[in-house]
mmCIF file of C-alpha atoms and ligand atoms in Angstrom:
data_model
loop_
_atom_site.group_PDB
_atom_site.id
_atom_site.type_symbol
_atom_site.label_atom_id
_atom_site.label_comp_id
_atom_site.label_asym_id
_atom_site.label_seq_id
_atom_site.Cartn_x
_atom_site.Cartn_y
_atom_site.Cartn_z
ATOM 1 C CA MET H 1 23.360 -47.399 -9.895
ATOM 2 C CA PRO H 2 26.865 -47.847 -11.425
ATOM 3 C CA HIS H 3 27.425 -51.381 -13.242
ATOM 4 C CA ILE H 4 29.274 -52.874 -16.061
ATOM 5 C CA VAL H 5 28.289 -55.769 -18.277
ATOM 6 C CA PHE H 6 31.325 -57.605 -19.335
ATOM 7 C CA GLU H 7 32.178 -60.630 -21.474
ATOM 8 C CA LYS H 8 32.020 -63.864 -19.383
ATOM 9 C CA ASN H 9 35.591 -64.996 -18.449
ATOM 10 C CA SER H 10 36.934 -67.079 -15.589
ATOM 11 C CA LEU H 11 37.011 -64.647 -12.702
ATOM 12 C CA ILE H 12 40.166 -63.190 -11.363
ATOM 13 C CA LYS H 13 41.939 -65.037 -8.485
ATOM 14 C CA THR H 14 41.824 -63.189 -5.305
ATOM 15 C CA PRO H 15 43.501 -61.580 -3.274
ATOM 16 C CA ILE H 16 44.951 -59.194 -5.745
ATOM 17 C CA LYS H 17 45.793 -55.436 -5.728
ATOM 18 C CA ASP H 18 45.510 -52.790 -8.127
ATOM 19 C CA LYS H 19 47.085 -49.411 -6.909
ATOM 20 C CA ASN H 20 45.164 -48.622 -3.739
ATOM 21 C CA ILE H 21 42.382 -51.028 -4.508
ATOM 22 C CA GLU H 22 42.479 -54.469 -2.954
ATOM 23 C CA PHE H 23 40.220 -57.438 -4.023
ATOM 24 C CA LEU H 24 40.266 -59.404 -0.797
ATOM 25 C CA PHE H 25 38.268 -62.546 -1.442
ATOM 26 C CA THR H 26 35.637 -64.029 -3.987
ATOM 27 C CA ALA H 27 32.469 -65.915 -2.600
ATOM 28 C CA VAL H 28 30.082 -67.926 -4.286
ATOM 29 C CA SER H 29 26.270 -68.198 -3.485
ATOM 30 C CA TYR H 30 25.359 -71.466 -1.812
ATOM 31 C CA HIS H 31 21.828 -73.049 -2.370
ATOM 32 C CA THR H 32 20.626 -76.523 -2.357
ATOM 33 C CA GLU H 33 19.398 -78.251 -5.512
ATOM 34 C CA GLU H 34 15.704 -77.792 -4.765
ATOM 35 C CA GLN H 35 16.223 -73.929 -4.368
ATOM 36 C CA ASN H 36 17.077 -73.624 -7.919
ATOM 37 C CA ARG H 37 18.461 -70.115 -7.579
ATOM 38 C CA LYS H 38 21.077 -68.349 -9.898
ATOM 39 C CA THR H 39 24.647 -68.380 -9.070
ATOM 40 C CA GLU H 40 25.985 -65.007 -7.633
ATOM 41 C CA TYR H 41 29.366 -63.863 -6.656
ATOM 42 C CA LYS H 42 30.592 -61.446 -3.951
ATOM 43 C CA ILE H 43 33.730 -59.693 -4.311
ATOM 44 C CA ALA H 44 35.227 -58.125 -1.139
ATOM 45 C CA VAL H 45 36.976 -54.723 -1.830
ATOM 46 C CA LYS H 46 39.277 -52.527 0.382
ATOM 47 C CA ASN H 47 39.786 -48.991 -0.963
ATOM 48 C CA GLU H 48 41.689 -46.871 1.662
ATOM 49 C CA ASP H 49 39.777 -47.316 4.913
ATOM 50 C CA LYS H 50 36.546 -48.490 3.259
ATOM 51 C CA GLU H 51 35.463 -52.132 2.767
ATOM 52 C CA PHE H 52 32.391 -53.271 0.701
ATOM 53 C CA LEU H 53 31.244 -56.054 -1.466
ATOM 54 C CA LEU H 54 30.538 -56.121 -5.200
ATOM 55 C CA THR H 55 28.007 -58.464 -6.889
ATOM 56 C CA ILE H 56 28.639 -60.464 -9.943
ATOM 57 C CA LYS H 57 25.706 -62.085 -11.725
ATOM 58 C CA ASN H 58 25.003 -63.652 -15.098
ATOM 59 C CA LYS H 59 23.379 -61.239 -17.661
ATOM 60 C CA ASP H 60 22.325 -63.387 -20.646
ATOM 61 C CA GLU H 61 25.598 -64.682 -22.124
ATOM 62 C CA ASP H 62 27.680 -62.133 -20.048
ATOM 63 C CA PHE H 63 28.495 -61.055 -16.503
ATOM 64 C CA LEU H 64 27.046 -58.094 -14.688
ATOM 65 C CA ILE H 65 29.129 -56.268 -11.911
ATOM 66 C CA LYS H 66 27.558 -53.779 -9.536
ATOM 67 C CA SER H 67 27.891 -52.806 -5.840
ATOM 68 C CA ASP H 68 26.117 -55.007 -3.307
ATOM 69 C CA LYS H 69 23.234 -53.268 -1.991
ATOM 70 C CA THR H 70 23.670 -53.963 1.787
ATOM 71 C CA THR H 71 27.318 -52.776 1.887
ATOM 72 C CA ARG H 72 27.153 -49.862 -0.405
ATOM 73 C CA ILE H 73 29.282 -47.000 0.684
ATOM 74 C CA SER H 74 29.530 -43.372 -0.402
ATOM 75 C CA PRO H 75 31.075 -41.618 -2.120
ATOM 76 C CA VAL H 76 30.078 -43.371 -5.385
ATOM 77 C CA THR H 77 33.531 -43.052 -6.864
ATOM 78 C CA PHE H 78 34.787 -45.730 -4.519
ATOM 79 C CA ILE H 79 32.511 -48.140 -6.111
ATOM 80 C CA LYS H 80 33.031 -46.816 -9.681
ATOM 81 C CA ASP H 81 36.787 -47.277 -9.438
ATOM 82 C CA ALA H 82 36.476 -50.680 -7.834
ATOM 83 C CA LEU H 83 34.046 -51.811 -10.813
ATOM 84 C CA ASN H 84 36.431 -50.449 -13.424
ATOM 85 C CA SER H 85 39.614 -51.907 -11.790
ATOM 86 C CA TYR H 86 37.797 -55.288 -11.524
ATOM 87 C CA VAL H 87 36.894 -55.570 -15.106
ATOM 88 C CA LYS H 88 40.296 -54.175 -16.161
ATOM 89 C CA LEU H 89 42.079 -56.944 -13.989
ATOM 90 C CA ASN H 90 39.764 -59.636 -15.538
ATOM 91 C CA ASN H 91 40.874 -58.771 -19.095
ATOM 92 C CA SER H 92 37.339 -58.942 -20.288
ATOM 93 C CA LYS H 93 35.705 -56.775 -23.058
ATOM 94 C CA THR H 94 33.236 -54.381 -21.689
ATOM 95 C CA ILE H 95 29.785 -54.509 -23.315
ATOM 96 C CA PHE H 96 28.075 -51.832 -21.371
ATOM 97 C CA SER H 97 29.206 -49.443 -18.761
ATOM 98 C CA ASN H 98 27.804 -46.326 -16.840
ATOM 99 C CA THR H 99 30.695 -45.919 -14.640
ATOM 100 C CA ASN H 100 32.640 -43.133 -16.333
ATOM 101 C CA ASN H 101 30.341 -40.147 -16.619
ATOM 102 C CA LEU H 102 28.278 -40.392 -13.464
ATOM 103 C CA LYS H 103 27.542 -37.003 -12.085
ATOM 104 C CA GLN H 104 28.953 -37.064 -8.608
ATOM 105 C CA LYS H 105 26.213 -36.158 -6.149
ATOM 106 C CA LYS H 106 27.677 -33.401 -3.881
ATOM 107 C CA GLU H 107 27.395 -34.757 -0.266
ATOM 108 C CA GLN H 108 27.624 -31.784 1.895
ATOM 109 C CA GLU H 109 28.556 -32.150 5.465
ATOM 110 C CA HIS H 110 27.037 -29.842 7.809
ATOM 111 C CA LYS H 111 28.490 -29.511 11.424
ATOM 112 C CA TYR H 112 25.003 -29.598 13.022
ATOM 113 C CA LEU H 113 23.793 -32.636 11.174
ATOM 114 C CA LYS H 114 24.798 -35.768 12.871
ATOM 115 C CA ASP H 115 24.639 -39.303 11.801
ATOM 116 C CA ILE H 116 23.092 -41.700 14.252
ATOM 117 C CA ASN H 117 26.474 -43.403 14.920
ATOM 118 C CA TYR H 118 27.791 -40.012 16.216
ATOM 119 C CA PHE H 119 25.245 -40.578 19.280
ATOM 120 C CA VAL H 120 26.546 -44.142 19.589
ATOM 121 C CA ASP H 121 30.092 -43.437 19.765
ATOM 122 C CA GLU H 122 30.999 -39.714 20.489
ATOM 123 C CA PHE H 123 28.136 -37.768 21.916
ATOM 124 C CA LYS H 124 28.774 -36.471 25.381
ATOM 125 C CA THR H 125 27.568 -33.209 27.003
ATOM 126 C CA SER H 126 27.450 -31.902 30.601
ATOM 127 C CA LYS H 127 24.613 -29.650 29.483
ATOM 128 C CA GLU H 128 20.922 -30.491 30.063
ATOM 129 C CA ILE H 129 19.534 -32.069 26.810
ATOM 130 C CA GLN H 130 16.132 -31.237 25.325
ATOM 131 C CA ILE H 131 14.736 -33.072 22.431
ATOM 132 C CA GLU H 132 12.227 -32.071 19.937
ATOM 133 C CA ILE H 133 10.494 -34.893 17.689
ATOM 134 C CA GLY H 134 9.363 -34.037 14.296
ATOM 135 C CA PHE H 135 10.400 -30.416 14.344
ATOM 136 C CA GLY H 136 8.839 -29.513 10.807
ATOM 137 C CA SER H 137 9.380 -25.901 10.006
ATOM 138 C CA GLY H 138 11.540 -25.667 13.210
ATOM 139 C CA ARG H 139 9.829 -22.516 14.589
ATOM 140 C CA HIS H 140 9.472 -24.020 17.883
ATOM 141 C CA LEU H 141 12.904 -25.579 18.087
ATOM 142 C CA LEU H 142 14.506 -22.558 16.862
ATOM 143 C CA TYR H 143 12.619 -20.319 19.556
ATOM 144 C CA GLN H 144 13.712 -22.635 22.237
ATOM 145 C CA ALA H 145 17.410 -22.778 21.323
ATOM 146 C CA LYS H 146 17.755 -18.989 21.097
ATOM 147 C CA ASN H 147 16.004 -18.570 24.412
ATOM 148 C CA ASN H 148 18.076 -21.411 26.321
ATOM 149 C CA PRO H 149 21.650 -21.103 25.127
ATOM 150 C CA ASN H 150 22.686 -23.337 28.120
ATOM 151 C CA ILE H 151 20.527 -26.206 26.962
ATOM 152 C CA GLN H 152 21.958 -28.784 24.198
ATOM 153 C CA PHE H 153 18.821 -29.266 21.983
ATOM 154 C CA ILE H 154 18.612 -32.225 19.592
ATOM 155 C CA GLY H 155 15.951 -32.009 16.666
ATOM 156 C CA LEU H 156 14.629 -35.425 15.279
ATOM 157 C CA GLU H 157 13.019 -35.283 11.705
ATOM 158 C CA ILE H 158 12.672 -37.895 9.099
ATOM 159 C CA HIS H 159 11.566 -35.179 6.346
ATOM 160 C CA TYR H 160 14.766 -34.067 4.625
ATOM 161 C CA PRO H 161 13.655 -30.810 3.306
ATOM 162 C CA SER H 162 12.561 -29.600 6.792
ATOM 163 C CA ILE H 163 16.083 -30.625 8.069
ATOM 164 C CA GLU H 164 17.720 -28.413 5.287
ATOM 165 C CA GLN H 165 15.515 -25.631 6.159
ATOM 166 C CA LEU H 166 16.321 -25.824 9.851
ATOM 167 C CA LEU H 167 20.125 -26.050 9.127
ATOM 168 C CA ARG H 168 20.016 -23.011 7.008
ATOM 169 C CA GLN H 169 18.264 -21.161 9.873
ATOM 170 C CA LEU H 170 20.878 -22.141 12.500
ATOM 171 C CA GLU H 171 23.301 -20.689 10.312
ATOM 172 C CA LEU H 172 21.396 -17.509 9.515
ATOM 173 C CA GLN H 173 20.559 -16.963 13.100
ATOM 174 C CA ASN H 174 23.890 -18.095 14.364
ATOM 175 C CA ILE H 175 22.463 -20.761 16.757
ATOM 176 C CA THR H 176 25.056 -23.212 18.054
ATOM 177 C CA ASN H 177 23.191 -25.365 20.470
ATOM 178 C CA VAL H 178 21.085 -27.623 18.306
ATOM 179 C CA LEU H 179 22.118 -30.988 16.801
ATOM 180 C CA VAL H 180 20.011 -32.460 14.072
ATOM 181 C CA VAL H 181 19.422 -35.919 13.221
ATOM 182 C CA ASN H 182 17.696 -37.735 10.333
ATOM 183 C CA TYR H 183 16.281 -40.676 12.228
ATOM 184 C CA ASP H 184 13.061 -42.137 13.423
ATOM 185 C CA ALA H 185 12.141 -40.809 16.755
ATOM 186 C CA ARG H 186 10.567 -44.114 17.835
ATOM 187 C CA LEU H 187 14.049 -45.686 17.941
ATOM 188 C CA PHE H 188 16.288 -42.732 18.732
ATOM 189 C CA MET H 189 15.888 -42.607 22.542
ATOM 190 C CA GLU H 190 17.735 -45.911 22.751
ATOM 191 C CA PHE H 191 21.055 -43.984 22.144
ATOM 192 C CA ILE H 192 20.603 -41.404 24.965
ATOM 193 C CA GLU H 193 22.069 -42.085 28.226
ATOM 194 C CA SER H 194 19.614 -42.449 31.246
ATOM 195 C CA ASN H 195 18.456 -39.517 33.317
ATOM 196 C CA GLN H 196 20.127 -36.820 31.088
ATOM 197 C CA VAL H 197 17.047 -35.169 29.365
ATOM 198 C CA GLY H 198 15.052 -32.171 30.825
ATOM 199 C CA LYS H 199 12.169 -32.098 28.121
ATOM 200 C CA ILE H 200 10.986 -34.194 24.946
ATOM 201 C CA PHE H 201 8.621 -32.076 22.890
ATOM 202 C CA VAL H 202 6.178 -33.949 20.542
ATOM 203 C CA HIS H 203 4.272 -31.137 18.835
ATOM 204 C CA PHE H 204 1.597 -32.010 16.448
ATOM 205 C CA PRO H 205 2.864 -35.482 15.575
ATOM 206 C CA VAL H 206 1.243 -37.132 12.520
ATOM 207 C CA PRO H 207 -2.112 -38.384 14.134
ATOM 208 C CA TRP H 208 -2.224 -41.643 12.199
ATOM 209 C CA ASP H 209 -6.052 -41.802 13.255
ATOM 210 C CA LYS H 210 -6.654 -44.981 11.021
ATOM 211 C CA LYS H 211 -3.291 -46.632 11.962
ATOM 212 C CA PRO H 212 -2.512 -45.889 15.509
ATOM 213 C CA HIS H 213 0.267 -48.513 15.534
ATOM 214 C CA ARG H 214 2.517 -46.099 13.473
ATOM 215 C CA ARG H 215 2.223 -43.369 16.166
ATOM 216 C CA ILE H 216 5.286 -41.992 17.820
ATOM 217 C CA TYR H 217 3.519 -42.880 21.295
ATOM 218 C CA SER H 218 3.796 -46.543 22.184
ATOM 219 C CA ASN H 219 4.326 -48.291 25.603
ATOM 220 C CA GLU H 220 8.197 -48.858 24.374
ATOM 221 C CA PHE H 221 8.662 -45.312 23.470
ATOM 222 C CA ILE H 222 7.214 -44.001 26.710
ATOM 223 C CA SER H 223 9.332 -46.427 28.810
ATOM 224 C CA GLU H 224 12.466 -45.127 26.903
ATOM 225 C CA ALA H 225 11.547 -41.600 27.361
ATOM 226 C CA LEU H 226 11.013 -42.064 31.156
ATOM 227 C CA ARG H 227 14.490 -43.685 31.094
ATOM 228 C CA VAL H 228 16.170 -40.807 29.602
ATOM 229 C CA LEU H 229 14.325 -37.954 31.464
ATOM 230 C CA LYS H 230 15.790 -36.757 34.696
ATOM 231 C CA VAL H 231 13.787 -36.602 37.795
ATOM 232 C CA GLY H 232 11.122 -33.554 37.082
ATOM 233 C CA GLY H 233 11.881 -33.941 33.400
ATOM 234 C CA THR H 234 8.814 -33.821 30.919
ATOM 235 C CA LEU H 235 7.427 -35.607 27.791
ATOM 236 C CA GLU H 236 5.243 -32.932 26.243
ATOM 237 C CA LEU H 237 2.587 -33.835 23.667
ATOM 238 C CA ARG H 238 0.610 -31.175 21.928
ATOM 239 C CA THR H 239 -1.846 -32.264 19.380
ATOM 240 C CA ASP H 240 -5.038 -31.329 17.441
ATOM 241 C CA SER H 241 -6.165 -35.002 17.190
ATOM 242 C CA ARG H 242 -8.720 -36.025 20.040
ATOM 243 C CA LYS H 243 -8.001 -39.456 19.286
ATOM 244 C CA TYR H 244 -4.219 -39.072 19.699
ATOM 245 C CA PHE H 245 -4.816 -37.240 22.968
ATOM 246 C CA ASP H 246 -7.252 -40.103 24.336
ATOM 247 C CA PHE H 247 -4.790 -42.804 23.010
ATOM 248 C CA SER H 248 -1.836 -41.262 24.818
ATOM 249 C CA LEU H 249 -3.773 -40.719 28.072
ATOM 250 C CA GLU H 250 -4.607 -44.489 28.132
ATOM 251 C CA LEU H 251 -0.917 -45.202 27.759
ATOM 252 C CA LEU H 252 0.131 -42.699 30.204
ATOM 253 C CA THR H 253 -2.232 -43.436 32.907
ATOM 254 C CA ASN H 254 -1.267 -45.820 35.867
ATOM 255 C CA LEU H 255 2.536 -45.389 35.275
ATOM 256 C CA ASN H 256 3.804 -45.567 38.623
ATOM 257 C CA LYS H 257 7.092 -43.635 37.928
ATOM 258 C CA ALA H 258 5.440 -40.502 36.610
ATOM 259 C CA ASN H 259 2.715 -37.863 36.960
ATOM 260 C CA ILE H 260 0.548 -36.555 34.125
ATOM 261 C CA SER H 261 -1.283 -33.296 33.612
ATOM 262 C CA ILE H 262 -3.677 -32.312 30.781
ATOM 263 C CA ASP H 263 -4.749 -28.970 29.304
ATOM 264 C CA ILE H 264 -6.930 -27.540 26.647
ATOM 265 C CA ASN H 265 -6.236 -24.540 24.274
ATOM 266 C CA LYS H 266 -3.200 -23.628 26.560
ATOM 267 C CA ASP H 267 -1.183 -20.749 25.012
ATOM 268 C CA LEU H 268 2.527 -21.289 24.352
ATOM 269 C CA GLU H 269 5.100 -18.519 24.002
ATOM 270 C CA VAL H 270 5.642 -19.833 20.370
ATOM 271 C CA THR H 271 3.082 -21.323 18.043
ATOM 272 C CA SER H 272 4.268 -23.739 15.347
ATOM 273 C CA LYS H 273 3.086 -23.708 11.677
ATOM 274 C CA TYR H 274 0.701 -26.642 12.285
ATOM 275 C CA GLU H 275 -0.884 -24.900 15.350
ATOM 276 C CA ASP H 276 -1.497 -21.727 13.291
ATOM 277 C CA ARG H 277 -3.417 -23.675 10.819
ATOM 278 C CA TRP H 278 -5.439 -25.795 13.382
ATOM 279 C CA LYS H 279 -6.293 -22.400 15.335
ATOM 280 C CA LYS H 280 -7.412 -20.741 12.172
ATOM 281 C CA GLN H 281 -9.679 -23.673 11.668
ATOM 282 C CA GLY H 282 -11.050 -23.365 15.271
ATOM 283 C CA LYS H 283 -9.879 -26.715 16.478
ATOM 284 C CA ASN H 284 -9.236 -27.524 19.918
ATOM 285 C CA ILE H 285 -5.531 -28.153 20.937
ATOM 286 C CA TYR H 286 -4.838 -30.605 23.571
ATOM 287 C CA ASP H 287 -1.624 -30.834 25.768
ATOM 288 C CA VAL H 288 -0.669 -33.981 27.710
ATOM 289 C CA VAL H 289 2.496 -33.492 29.971
ATOM 290 C CA LEU H 290 4.212 -36.522 31.640
ATOM 291 C CA THR H 291 6.682 -35.772 34.414
ATOM 292 C CA SER H 292 9.281 -38.276 35.433
ATOM 293 C CA LYS H 293 9.483 -39.049 39.105
ATOM 294 C CA ASN H 294 12.131 -41.887 39.160
ATOM 295 C CA GLU H 295 15.698 -42.225 38.533
ATOM 296 C CA ASP H 296 16.429 -45.019 35.996
ATOM 297 C CA ASN H 297 19.249 -47.613 35.461
ATOM 298 C CA MET H 298 21.871 -47.117 32.908
ATOM 299 C CA THR H 299 21.675 -48.999 29.704
ATOM 300 C CA ASP H 300 24.622 -50.517 28.070
ATOM 301 C CA LEU H 301 25.715 -48.488 25.015
ATOM 302 C CA ASN H 302 29.015 -50.406 24.775
ATOM 303 C CA TYR H 303 27.396 -53.865 24.299
ATOM 304 C CA ASP H 304 30.003 -56.430 22.965
ATOM 305 C CA PHE H 305 28.631 -57.897 19.671
ATOM 306 C CA SER H 306 31.457 -60.323 19.229
ATOM 307 C CA PHE H 307 31.040 -64.131 18.746
ATOM 308 C CA ASP H 308 33.038 -65.870 21.446
ATOM 309 C CA PHE H 309 33.239 -69.223 19.697
ATOM 310 C CA THR H 310 34.200 -70.661 16.186
ATOM 311 C CA ILE H 311 31.914 -72.492 13.787
ATOM 312 C CA SER H 312 32.046 -75.187 11.180
ATOM 313 C CA PHE H 313 30.676 -73.207 8.246
ATOM 314 C CA GLU H 314 30.117 -76.688 6.300
ATOM 315 C CA ARG H 315 28.096 -78.140 9.051
ATOM 316 C CA PHE H 316 26.197 -74.845 9.353
ATOM 317 C CA LEU H 317 25.202 -74.956 5.608
ATOM 318 C CA ASN H 318 23.786 -78.326 6.104
ATOM 319 C CA HIS H 319 21.652 -77.229 9.206
ATOM 320 C CA ILE H 320 20.524 -73.874 7.993
ATOM 321 C CA PRO H 321 17.299 -72.392 9.642
ATOM 322 C CA TYR H 322 15.595 -70.819 6.584
ATOM 323 C CA LYS H 323 12.511 -69.607 8.276
ATOM 324 C CA ALA H 324 12.617 -66.012 9.894
ATOM 325 C CA ILE H 325 12.569 -66.492 13.870
ATOM 326 C CA ILE H 326 10.081 -63.933 15.319
ATOM 327 C CA LEU H 327 9.842 -63.052 18.934
ATOM 328 C CA LYS H 328 8.169 -60.428 20.834
ATOM 329 C CA ASN H 329 10.149 -57.410 20.336
ATOM 330 C CA PHE H 330 12.656 -58.453 17.517
ATOM 331 C CA PHE H 331 13.376 -61.010 14.845
ATOM 332 C CA VAL H 332 16.135 -62.740 13.031
ATOM 333 C CA HIS H 333 15.958 -63.818 9.421
ATOM 334 C CA ILE H 334 19.071 -65.671 7.874
ATOM 335 C CA GLU H 335 18.632 -65.065 4.210
ATOM 336 C CA GLU H 336 21.638 -66.227 2.128
ATOM 337 C CA PHE H 337 25.045 -67.715 2.263
ATOM 338 C CA TYR H 338 28.246 -67.557 0.092
ATOM 339 C CA THR H 339 31.222 -69.666 0.495
ATOM 340 C CA ILE H 340 34.524 -68.074 0.075
ATOM 341 C CA ILE H 341 36.454 -69.659 -2.810
ATOM 342 C CA ASP H 342 39.929 -71.319 -2.104
ATOM 343 C CA GLU H 343 39.451 -70.709 1.669
ATOM 344 C CA GLU H 344 38.634 -73.431 4.333
ATOM 345 C CA ASN H 345 35.791 -73.028 6.510
ATOM 346 C CA SER H 346 34.982 -69.486 5.469
ATOM 347 C CA GLY H 347 31.991 -67.538 3.971
ATOM 348 C CA LEU H 348 29.386 -64.892 4.329
ATOM 349 C CA ILE H 349 25.936 -65.098 5.958
ATOM 350 C CA LYS H 350 23.441 -62.601 5.028
ATOM 351 C CA VAL H 351 20.965 -61.783 7.884
ATOM 352 C CA THR H 352 18.161 -59.188 8.575
ATOM 353 C CA MET H 353 17.573 -58.626 12.283
ATOM 354 C CA GLY H 354 16.369 -56.390 15.026
ATOM 355 C CA ASN H 355 13.417 -54.164 15.330
ATOM 356 C CA PHE H 356 10.287 -54.855 13.026
ATOM 357 C CA ASP H 357 10.111 -50.991 12.302
ATOM 358 C CA ARG H 358 13.770 -50.554 11.436
ATOM 359 C CA PRO H 359 15.389 -53.995 10.792
ATOM 360 C CA VAL H 360 18.973 -53.972 9.897
ATOM 361 C CA THR H 361 20.586 -56.322 7.203
ATOM 362 C CA LYS H 362 24.110 -57.334 7.816
ATOM 363 C CA TYR H 363 26.563 -59.880 6.483
ATOM 364 C CA LEU H 364 28.443 -62.149 9.038
ATOM 365 C CA LEU H 365 31.858 -62.762 7.710
ATOM 366 C CA VAL H 366 33.301 -66.233 8.715
ATOM 367 C CA LYS H 367 37.091 -66.487 8.260
ATOM 368 C CA ASN H 368 38.404 -70.007 9.339
ATOM 369 C CA GLY H 369 35.321 -70.521 11.462
ATOM 370 C CA VAL H 370 35.702 -67.068 13.315
ATOM 371 C CA ILE H 371 32.680 -64.897 12.943
ATOM 372 C CA SER H 372 32.415 -61.141 12.830
ATOM 373 C CA TYR H 373 29.990 -58.495 11.470
ATOM 374 C CA TYR H 374 31.228 -57.390 8.126
ATOM 375 C CA GLN H 375 31.582 -53.589 8.046
ATOM 376 C CA GLY H 376 31.153 -53.406 11.781
ATOM 377 C CA ASN H 377 28.643 -54.092 14.499
ATOM 378 C CA PRO H 378 25.015 -53.324 14.369
ATOM 379 C CA LEU H 379 23.875 -50.201 16.442
ATOM 380 C CA PRO H 380 23.393 -51.241 20.075
ATOM 381 C CA THR H 381 19.667 -50.961 20.320
ATOM 382 C CA SER H 382 17.732 -53.318 22.712
ATOM 383 C CA SER H 383 16.268 -55.274 19.864
ATOM 384 C CA ASN H 384 19.739 -55.578 17.992
ATOM 385 C CA ILE H 385 21.152 -56.753 21.271
ATOM 386 C CA GLN H 386 18.392 -59.427 21.563
ATOM 387 C CA ALA H 387 18.610 -60.423 18.022
ATOM 388 C CA HIS H 388 22.392 -60.860 18.443
ATOM 389 C CA LYS H 389 21.929 -63.248 21.391
ATOM 390 C CA LYS H 390 19.475 -65.225 19.263
ATOM 391 C CA LEU H 391 21.816 -65.233 16.290
ATOM 392 C CA LYS H 392 24.682 -66.596 18.335
ATOM 393 C CA GLU H 393 22.395 -69.455 19.443
ATOM 394 C CA ILE H 394 21.504 -70.154 15.680
ATOM 395 C CA VAL H 395 24.879 -70.155 14.090
ATOM 396 C CA SER H 396 26.319 -72.191 16.965
ATOM 397 C CA ILE H 397 24.242 -75.437 15.916
HETATM 398 C C1 SAM J 401 2.411 -32.572 11.427
HETATM 399 S S1 SAM J 401 4.080 -32.156 11.382
HETATM 400 C C2 SAM J 401 4.355 -31.154 12.703
HETATM 401 C C3 SAM J 401 5.655 -30.329 12.586
HETATM 402 C C4 SAM J 401 5.821 -29.439 13.744
HETATM 403 N N1 SAM J 401 6.020 -30.030 15.018
HETATM 404 C C5 SAM J 401 4.915 -28.307 13.874
HETATM 405 O O1 SAM J 401 4.120 -28.156 14.917
HETATM 406 O O2 SAM J 401 4.580 -27.377 12.980
HETATM 407 C C6 SAM J 401 4.895 -34.016 11.963
HETATM 408 C C7 SAM J 401 6.278 -33.901 11.780
HETATM 409 O O3 SAM J 401 6.765 -35.076 12.370
HETATM 410 C C8 SAM J 401 7.637 -35.696 11.232
HETATM 411 N N2 SAM J 401 7.776 -37.115 11.819
HETATM 412 C C9 SAM J 401 6.799 -37.976 11.504
HETATM 413 N N3 SAM J 401 7.187 -39.364 11.938
HETATM 414 C C10 SAM J 401 8.548 -39.071 12.526
HETATM 415 C C11 SAM J 401 9.405 -40.006 13.161
HETATM 416 N N4 SAM J 401 9.034 -41.254 13.342
HETATM 417 N N5 SAM J 401 10.490 -39.520 13.677
HETATM 418 C C12 SAM J 401 10.741 -38.198 13.623
HETATM 419 N N6 SAM J 401 9.941 -37.286 12.832
HETATM 420 C C13 SAM J 401 8.736 -37.816 12.399
HETATM 421 C C14 SAM J 401 7.060 -35.407 9.929
HETATM 422 O O4 SAM J 401 8.111 -35.421 8.933
HETATM 423 C C15 SAM J 401 6.633 -34.000 10.061
HETATM 424 O O5 SAM J 401 7.584 -32.936 9.860
#
């Protein structure tokens, strides 16, 4: 991680500009005497259209400056340039720096690899959608995509080498109807509009026989799957794990919006890498197909994450609820505070919130009592929306 150790000096006055890099404000950590924490500074930087924070800490007799983890951006050159520029403006002697000869990681963009924000802000299709969860070697997904050119496929995977392998195959085989996302499938469905999906394939998911709570299937996952499936659409589990099979049957029976059908050792047109392996070992293969019977209400992907009131930051600091607030499907944990130097009623509030499996850490920027999410709003998942509502209550104390 790029950083510079420089001789302690009084910090530069912000705002200040150095070519295209602007240092917008300096904030200092706030803590009570009993907390006995070390002082830390956050410097807000704007470079072209990117905003992020730098952190300054004491390092023995000197200062250490680096990027703030939560707001880190890419490419790393933006951070490196900001660090160099800050130390130069500060007129301090550099004791150590690793910001000059960093090898730049080549970040290759691929037209079919999409960031989760693409699904929140841009994704629209008039085609039927089919989703494969944990596509692994991609054999099944490639087969389906080639044979169904009018379907828009979305492949979800968390293992990056598998993603790279699939992207290479899409190019080699000239397949244009697959989008790939590196995202946890348990949470992805939230970003798809209701009643748009024809099929969801979950083939040979990690069985997690000893930790069933980590499985893809859960009550929440199934209700989200039913929401996105059209009437007649299917959620298809194929597994060699008898325990996963029994577990999913338990979750799927008695749903009043769907039918289920089960099979054993059914042949499909294409066998995946895992299926080949289990078949060679003589294992049974179980199928559970859930068919949606109901149309669902639309969810609101355009949720408004604004704070429609102003606060007294000072008053807030005196009434901080330090403990994490944990509710059924979400939590809110206010972690740290920084007051902006030379600005009235302004500061940063660091908060971790949302879903227990995929929490998000954000800074709230308070400027003259007006609050907004620094670097933009959280993704509009149901747990983030609930956490935001709770956060509004907390900060308005
Ligand atoms: C046992 S492999 C099966 C791969 C492929 N479906 C097959 O049949 O050959 C399970 C795959 O699911 C992926 N995976 C596990 N948990 C996931 C999650 N929460 N979201 C998306 N993919 C996941 C793993 O990285 C792995 O590639």
